[in-house]
N, CA and C atoms as an extended XYZ file, in Angstrom:
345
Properties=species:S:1:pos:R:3:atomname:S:1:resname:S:1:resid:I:1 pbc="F F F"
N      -118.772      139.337      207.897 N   UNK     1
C      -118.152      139.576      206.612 CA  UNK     1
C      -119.219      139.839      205.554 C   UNK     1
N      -119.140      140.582      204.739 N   UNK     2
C      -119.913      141.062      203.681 CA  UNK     2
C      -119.572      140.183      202.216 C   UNK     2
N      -120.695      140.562      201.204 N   UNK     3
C      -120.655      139.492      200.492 CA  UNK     3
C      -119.324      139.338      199.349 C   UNK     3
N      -118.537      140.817      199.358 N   UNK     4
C      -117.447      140.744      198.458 CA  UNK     4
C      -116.541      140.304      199.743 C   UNK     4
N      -116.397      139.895      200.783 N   UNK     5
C      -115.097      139.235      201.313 CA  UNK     5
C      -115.572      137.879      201.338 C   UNK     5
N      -116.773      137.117      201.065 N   UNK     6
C      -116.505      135.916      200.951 CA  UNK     6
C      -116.906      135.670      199.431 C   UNK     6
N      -116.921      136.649      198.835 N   UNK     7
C      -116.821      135.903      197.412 CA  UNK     7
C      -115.491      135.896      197.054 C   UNK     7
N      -114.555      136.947      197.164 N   UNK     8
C      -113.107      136.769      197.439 CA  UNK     8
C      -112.556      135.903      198.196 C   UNK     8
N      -113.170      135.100      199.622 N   UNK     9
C      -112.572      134.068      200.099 CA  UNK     9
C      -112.187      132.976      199.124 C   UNK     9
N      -113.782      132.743      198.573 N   UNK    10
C      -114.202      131.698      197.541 CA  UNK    10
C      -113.235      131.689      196.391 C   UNK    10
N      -113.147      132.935      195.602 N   UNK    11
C      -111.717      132.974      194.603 CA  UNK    11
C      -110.348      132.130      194.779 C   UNK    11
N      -110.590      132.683      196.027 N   UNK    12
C      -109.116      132.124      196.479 CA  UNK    12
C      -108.672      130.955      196.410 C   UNK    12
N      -109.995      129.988      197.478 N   UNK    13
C      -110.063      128.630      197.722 CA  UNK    13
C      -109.725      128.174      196.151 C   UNK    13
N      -110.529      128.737      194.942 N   UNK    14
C      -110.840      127.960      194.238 CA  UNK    14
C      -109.157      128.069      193.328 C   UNK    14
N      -108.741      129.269      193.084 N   UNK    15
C      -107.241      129.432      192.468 CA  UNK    15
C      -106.588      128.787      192.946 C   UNK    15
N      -106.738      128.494      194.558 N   UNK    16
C      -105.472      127.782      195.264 CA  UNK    16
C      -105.567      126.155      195.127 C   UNK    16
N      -106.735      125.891      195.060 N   UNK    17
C      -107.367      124.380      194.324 CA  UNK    17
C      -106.159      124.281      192.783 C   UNK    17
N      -106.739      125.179      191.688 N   UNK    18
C      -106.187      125.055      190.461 CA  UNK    18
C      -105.141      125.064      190.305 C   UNK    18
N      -104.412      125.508      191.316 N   UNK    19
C      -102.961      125.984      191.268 CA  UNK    19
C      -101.707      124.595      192.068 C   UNK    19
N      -102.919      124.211      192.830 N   UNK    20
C      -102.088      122.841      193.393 CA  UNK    20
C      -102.227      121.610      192.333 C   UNK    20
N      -103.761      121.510      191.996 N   UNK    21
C      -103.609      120.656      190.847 CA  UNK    21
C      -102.363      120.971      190.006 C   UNK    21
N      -102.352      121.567      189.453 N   UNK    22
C      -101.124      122.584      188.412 CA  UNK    22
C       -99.426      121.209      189.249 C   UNK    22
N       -99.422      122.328      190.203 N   UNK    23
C       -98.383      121.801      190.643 CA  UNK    23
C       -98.101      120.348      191.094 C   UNK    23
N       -99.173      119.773      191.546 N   UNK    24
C       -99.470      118.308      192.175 CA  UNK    24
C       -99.173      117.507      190.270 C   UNK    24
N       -99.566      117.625      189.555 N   UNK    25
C       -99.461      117.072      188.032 CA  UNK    25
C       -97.902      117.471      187.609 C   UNK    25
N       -97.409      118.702      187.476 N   UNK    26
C       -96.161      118.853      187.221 CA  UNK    26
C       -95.133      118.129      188.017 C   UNK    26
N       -95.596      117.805      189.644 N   UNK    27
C       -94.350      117.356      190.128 CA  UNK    27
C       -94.397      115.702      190.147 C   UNK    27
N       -95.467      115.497      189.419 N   UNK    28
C       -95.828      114.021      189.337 CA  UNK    28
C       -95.172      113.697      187.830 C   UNK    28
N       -95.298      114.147      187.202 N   UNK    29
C       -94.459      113.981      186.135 CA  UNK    29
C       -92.401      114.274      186.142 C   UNK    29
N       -92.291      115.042      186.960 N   UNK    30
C       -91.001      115.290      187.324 CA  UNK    30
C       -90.273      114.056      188.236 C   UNK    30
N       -90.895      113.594      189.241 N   UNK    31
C       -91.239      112.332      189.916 CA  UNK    31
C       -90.796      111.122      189.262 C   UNK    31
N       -90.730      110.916      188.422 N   UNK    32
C       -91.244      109.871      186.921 CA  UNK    32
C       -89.801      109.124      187.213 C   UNK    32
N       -88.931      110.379      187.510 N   UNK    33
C       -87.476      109.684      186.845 CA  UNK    33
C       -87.416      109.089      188.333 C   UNK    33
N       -87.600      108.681      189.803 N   UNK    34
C       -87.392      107.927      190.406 CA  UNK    34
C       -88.267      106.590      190.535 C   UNK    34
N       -87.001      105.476      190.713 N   UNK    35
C       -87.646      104.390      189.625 CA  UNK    35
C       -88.712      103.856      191.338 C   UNK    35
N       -88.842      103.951      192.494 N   UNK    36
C       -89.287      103.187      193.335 CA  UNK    36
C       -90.821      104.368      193.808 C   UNK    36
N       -91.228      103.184      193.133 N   UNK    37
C       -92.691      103.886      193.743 CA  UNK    37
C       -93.400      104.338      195.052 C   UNK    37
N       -92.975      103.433      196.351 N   UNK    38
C       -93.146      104.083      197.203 CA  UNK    38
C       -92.568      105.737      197.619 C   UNK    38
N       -91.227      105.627      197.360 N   UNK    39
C       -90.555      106.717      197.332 CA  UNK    39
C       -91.335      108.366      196.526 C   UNK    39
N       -91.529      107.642      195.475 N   UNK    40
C       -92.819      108.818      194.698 CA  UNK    40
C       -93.677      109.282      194.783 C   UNK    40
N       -94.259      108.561      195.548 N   UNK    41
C       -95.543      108.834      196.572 CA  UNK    41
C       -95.830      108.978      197.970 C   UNK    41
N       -94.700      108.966      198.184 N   UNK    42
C       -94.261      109.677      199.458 CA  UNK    42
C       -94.065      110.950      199.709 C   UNK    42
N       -93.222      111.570      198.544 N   UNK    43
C       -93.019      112.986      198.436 CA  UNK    43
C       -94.581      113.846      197.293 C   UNK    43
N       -95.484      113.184      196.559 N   UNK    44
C       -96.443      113.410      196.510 CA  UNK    44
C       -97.397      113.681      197.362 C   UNK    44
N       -97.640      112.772      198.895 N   UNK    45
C       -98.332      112.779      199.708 CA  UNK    45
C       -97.739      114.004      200.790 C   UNK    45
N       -96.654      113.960      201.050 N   UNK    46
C       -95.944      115.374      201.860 CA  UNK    46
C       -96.448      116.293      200.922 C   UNK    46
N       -96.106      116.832      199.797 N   UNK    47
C       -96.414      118.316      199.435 CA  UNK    47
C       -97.887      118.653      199.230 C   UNK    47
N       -98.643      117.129      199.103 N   UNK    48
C      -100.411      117.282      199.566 CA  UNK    48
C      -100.800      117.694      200.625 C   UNK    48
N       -99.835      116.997      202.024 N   UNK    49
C      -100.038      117.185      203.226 CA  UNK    49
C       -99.454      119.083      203.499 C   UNK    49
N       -98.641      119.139      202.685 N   UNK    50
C       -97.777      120.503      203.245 CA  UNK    50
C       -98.823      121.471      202.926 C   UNK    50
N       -99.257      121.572      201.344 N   UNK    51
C      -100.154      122.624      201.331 CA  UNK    51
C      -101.618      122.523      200.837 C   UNK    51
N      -102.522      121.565      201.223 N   UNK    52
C      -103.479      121.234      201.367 CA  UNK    52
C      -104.586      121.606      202.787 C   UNK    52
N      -102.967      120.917      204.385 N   UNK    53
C      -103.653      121.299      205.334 CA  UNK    53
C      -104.748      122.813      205.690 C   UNK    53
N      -105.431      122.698      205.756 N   UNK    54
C      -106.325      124.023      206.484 CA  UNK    54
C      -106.635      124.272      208.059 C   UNK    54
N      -106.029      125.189      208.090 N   UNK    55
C      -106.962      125.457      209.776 CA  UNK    55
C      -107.799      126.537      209.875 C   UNK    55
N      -108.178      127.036      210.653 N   UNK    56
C      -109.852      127.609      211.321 CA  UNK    56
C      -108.641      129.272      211.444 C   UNK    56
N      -109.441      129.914      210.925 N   UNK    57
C      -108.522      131.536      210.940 CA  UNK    57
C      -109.095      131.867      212.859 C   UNK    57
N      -108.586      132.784      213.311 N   UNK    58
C      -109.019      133.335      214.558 CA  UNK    58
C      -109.212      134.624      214.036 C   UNK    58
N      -108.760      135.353      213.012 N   UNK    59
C      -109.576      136.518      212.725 CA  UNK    59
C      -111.104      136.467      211.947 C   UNK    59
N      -111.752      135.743      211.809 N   UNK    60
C      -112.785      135.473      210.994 CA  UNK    60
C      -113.083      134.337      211.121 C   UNK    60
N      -114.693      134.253      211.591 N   UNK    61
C      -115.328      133.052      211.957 CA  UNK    61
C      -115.485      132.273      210.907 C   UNK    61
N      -115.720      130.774      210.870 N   UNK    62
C      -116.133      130.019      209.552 CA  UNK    62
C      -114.626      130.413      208.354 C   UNK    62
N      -113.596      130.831      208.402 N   UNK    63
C      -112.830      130.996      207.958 CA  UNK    63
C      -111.498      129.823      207.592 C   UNK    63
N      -111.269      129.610      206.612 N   UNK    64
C      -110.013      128.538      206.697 CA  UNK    64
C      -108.803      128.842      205.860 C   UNK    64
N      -108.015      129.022      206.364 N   UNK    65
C      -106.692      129.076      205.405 CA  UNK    65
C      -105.496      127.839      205.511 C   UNK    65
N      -104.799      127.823      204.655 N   UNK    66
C      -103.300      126.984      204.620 CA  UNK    66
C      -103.083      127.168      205.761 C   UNK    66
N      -102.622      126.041      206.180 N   UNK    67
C      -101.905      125.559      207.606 CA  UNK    67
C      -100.760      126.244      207.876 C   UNK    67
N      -100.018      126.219      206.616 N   UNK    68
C       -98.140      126.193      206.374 CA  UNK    68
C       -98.290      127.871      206.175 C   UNK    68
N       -99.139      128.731      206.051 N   UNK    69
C       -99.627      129.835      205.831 CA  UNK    69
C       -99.421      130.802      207.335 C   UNK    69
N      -100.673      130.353      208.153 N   UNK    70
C      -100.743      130.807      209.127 CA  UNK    70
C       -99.979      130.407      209.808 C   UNK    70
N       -99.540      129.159      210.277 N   UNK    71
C       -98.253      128.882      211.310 CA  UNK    71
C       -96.983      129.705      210.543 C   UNK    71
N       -96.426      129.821      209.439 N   UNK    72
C       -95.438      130.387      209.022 CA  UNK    72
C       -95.421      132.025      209.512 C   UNK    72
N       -96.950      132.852      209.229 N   UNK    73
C       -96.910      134.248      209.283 CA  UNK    73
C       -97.108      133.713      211.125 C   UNK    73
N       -97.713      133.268      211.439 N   UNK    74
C       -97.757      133.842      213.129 CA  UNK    74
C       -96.646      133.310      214.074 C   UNK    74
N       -95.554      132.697      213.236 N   UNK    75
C       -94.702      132.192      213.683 CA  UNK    75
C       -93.363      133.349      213.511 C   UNK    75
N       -93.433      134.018      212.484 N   UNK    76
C       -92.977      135.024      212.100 CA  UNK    76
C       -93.142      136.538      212.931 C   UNK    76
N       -94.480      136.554      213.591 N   UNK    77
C       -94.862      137.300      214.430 CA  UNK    77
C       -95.185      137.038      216.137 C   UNK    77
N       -94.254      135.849      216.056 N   UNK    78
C       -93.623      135.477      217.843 CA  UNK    78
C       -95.543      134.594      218.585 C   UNK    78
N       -96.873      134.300      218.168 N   UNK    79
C       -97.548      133.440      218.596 CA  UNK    79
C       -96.922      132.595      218.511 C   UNK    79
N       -96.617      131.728      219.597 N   UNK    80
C       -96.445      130.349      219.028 CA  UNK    80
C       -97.113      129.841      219.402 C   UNK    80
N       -98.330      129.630      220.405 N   UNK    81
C       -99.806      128.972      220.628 CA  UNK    81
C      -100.360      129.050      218.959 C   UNK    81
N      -100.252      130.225      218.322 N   UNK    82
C      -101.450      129.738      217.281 CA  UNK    82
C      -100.100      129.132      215.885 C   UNK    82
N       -99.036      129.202      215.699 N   UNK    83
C       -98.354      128.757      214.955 CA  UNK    83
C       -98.055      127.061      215.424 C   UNK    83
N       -98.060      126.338      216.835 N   UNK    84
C       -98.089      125.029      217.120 CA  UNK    84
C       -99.979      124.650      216.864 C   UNK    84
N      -100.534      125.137      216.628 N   UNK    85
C      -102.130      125.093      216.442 CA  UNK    85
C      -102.306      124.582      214.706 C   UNK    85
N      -101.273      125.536      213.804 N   UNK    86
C      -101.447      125.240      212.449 CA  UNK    86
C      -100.678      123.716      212.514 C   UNK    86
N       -99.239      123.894      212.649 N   UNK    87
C       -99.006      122.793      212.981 CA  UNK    87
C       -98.653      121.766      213.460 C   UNK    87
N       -99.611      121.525      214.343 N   UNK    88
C      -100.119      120.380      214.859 CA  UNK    88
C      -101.164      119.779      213.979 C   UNK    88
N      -102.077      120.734      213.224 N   UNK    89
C      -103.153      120.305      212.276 CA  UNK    89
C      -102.429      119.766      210.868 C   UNK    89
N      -101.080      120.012      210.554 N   UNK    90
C      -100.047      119.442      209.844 CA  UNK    90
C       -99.661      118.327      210.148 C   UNK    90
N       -99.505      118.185      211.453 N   UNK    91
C       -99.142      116.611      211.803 CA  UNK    91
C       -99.842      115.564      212.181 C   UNK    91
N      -101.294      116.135      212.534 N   UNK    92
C      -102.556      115.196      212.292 CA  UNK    92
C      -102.779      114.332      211.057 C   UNK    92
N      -102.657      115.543      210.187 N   UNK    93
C      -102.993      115.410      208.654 CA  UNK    93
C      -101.985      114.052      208.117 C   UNK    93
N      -101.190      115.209      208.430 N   UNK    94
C       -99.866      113.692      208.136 CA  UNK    94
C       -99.720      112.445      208.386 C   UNK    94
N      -100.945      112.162      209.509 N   UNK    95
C      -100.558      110.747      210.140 CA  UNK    95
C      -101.198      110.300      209.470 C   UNK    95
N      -102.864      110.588      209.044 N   UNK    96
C      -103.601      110.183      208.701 CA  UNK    96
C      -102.945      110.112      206.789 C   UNK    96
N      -103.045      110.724      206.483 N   UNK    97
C      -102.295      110.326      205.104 CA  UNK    97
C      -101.210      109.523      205.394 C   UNK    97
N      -100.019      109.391      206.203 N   UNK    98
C       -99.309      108.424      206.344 CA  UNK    98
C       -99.723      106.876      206.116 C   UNK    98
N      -100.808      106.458      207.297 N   UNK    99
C      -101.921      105.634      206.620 CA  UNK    99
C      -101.998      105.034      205.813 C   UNK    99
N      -102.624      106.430      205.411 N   UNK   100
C      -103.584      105.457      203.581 CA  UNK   100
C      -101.877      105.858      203.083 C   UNK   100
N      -100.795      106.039      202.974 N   UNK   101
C       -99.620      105.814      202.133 CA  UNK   101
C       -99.606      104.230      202.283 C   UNK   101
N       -99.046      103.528      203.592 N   UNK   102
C       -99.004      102.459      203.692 CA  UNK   102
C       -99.902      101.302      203.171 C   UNK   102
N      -101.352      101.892      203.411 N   UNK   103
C      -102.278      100.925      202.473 CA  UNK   103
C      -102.276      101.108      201.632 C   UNK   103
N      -102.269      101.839      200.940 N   UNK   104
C      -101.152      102.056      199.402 CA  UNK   104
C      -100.322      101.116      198.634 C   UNK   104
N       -99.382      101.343      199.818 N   UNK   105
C       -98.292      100.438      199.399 CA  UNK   105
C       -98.848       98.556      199.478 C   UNK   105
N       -99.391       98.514      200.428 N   UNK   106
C       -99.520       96.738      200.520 CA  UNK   106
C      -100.437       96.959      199.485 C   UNK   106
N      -101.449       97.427      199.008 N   UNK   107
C      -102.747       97.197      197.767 CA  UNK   107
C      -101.491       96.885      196.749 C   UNK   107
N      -100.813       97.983      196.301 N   UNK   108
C       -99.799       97.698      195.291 CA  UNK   108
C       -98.995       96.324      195.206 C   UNK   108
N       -98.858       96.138      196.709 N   UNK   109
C       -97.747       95.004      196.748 CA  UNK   109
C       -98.412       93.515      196.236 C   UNK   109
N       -99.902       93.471      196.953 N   UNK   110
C      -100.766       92.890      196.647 CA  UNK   110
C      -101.051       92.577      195.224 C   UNK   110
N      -101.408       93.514      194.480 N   UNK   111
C      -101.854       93.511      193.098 CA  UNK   111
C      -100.489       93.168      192.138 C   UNK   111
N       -99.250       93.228      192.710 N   UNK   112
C       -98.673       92.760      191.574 CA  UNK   112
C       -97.767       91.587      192.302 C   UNK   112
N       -97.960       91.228      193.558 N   UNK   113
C       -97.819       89.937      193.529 CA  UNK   113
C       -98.986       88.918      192.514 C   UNK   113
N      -100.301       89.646      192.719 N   UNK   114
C      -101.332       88.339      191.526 CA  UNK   114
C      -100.975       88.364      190.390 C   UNK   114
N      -100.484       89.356      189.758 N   UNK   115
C      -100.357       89.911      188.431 CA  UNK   115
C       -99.099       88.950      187.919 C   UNK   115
């Protein structure tokens, strides 16, 4: 790849960064009106997990795009080896944020049992 397709990669990464912040803050404030906190951060941590995941492109080495991206288009175009590839890297992701949700939750439970 030449140096205007990865400075354009780089654009991308970085809009698609700004653009989730964007959205990750708006839907956290929208969020607000359900009163149980686990619940709020549950659906915070899914739409982190949904479009955060990255996997490894097969057209371009050192390459990474959205998970929900490439499994959607190559799923659309009948792979399903590389569309169970994105996600599966979705449901990795997920476990592992599942996780830290739960330790989450007991830190919280923790801190305002002392409180």
């Amino acid at each position: 790849m030449d140096s205007q397709a990865q400075a354009a990669y780089l654009i991308f990464w970085a809009l698609y960064a700004v653009g989730f912040l964007i959205f990750f803050f708006l839907m956290s404030r929208m969020l607000r009106i359900i009163p149980v906190y686990g619940i709020r951060t549950l659906i915070l941590a899914a739409f982190a997990v949904l479009l955060l995941t990255p996997v490894e492109s097969t057209e371009a080495a050192n390459w990474w795009i959205p998970a929900w991206l490439h499994g959607g288009y190559e799923s659309i175009l009948g792979d399903a080896g590389e569309a169970a590839r994105a996600f599966s890297n979705m449901v990795l992701v997920g476990g592992c944020v599942l996780i830290v949700w739960i330790l989450d939750l007991v830190r919280v439970r923790i801190w305002r049992r002392e409180a």
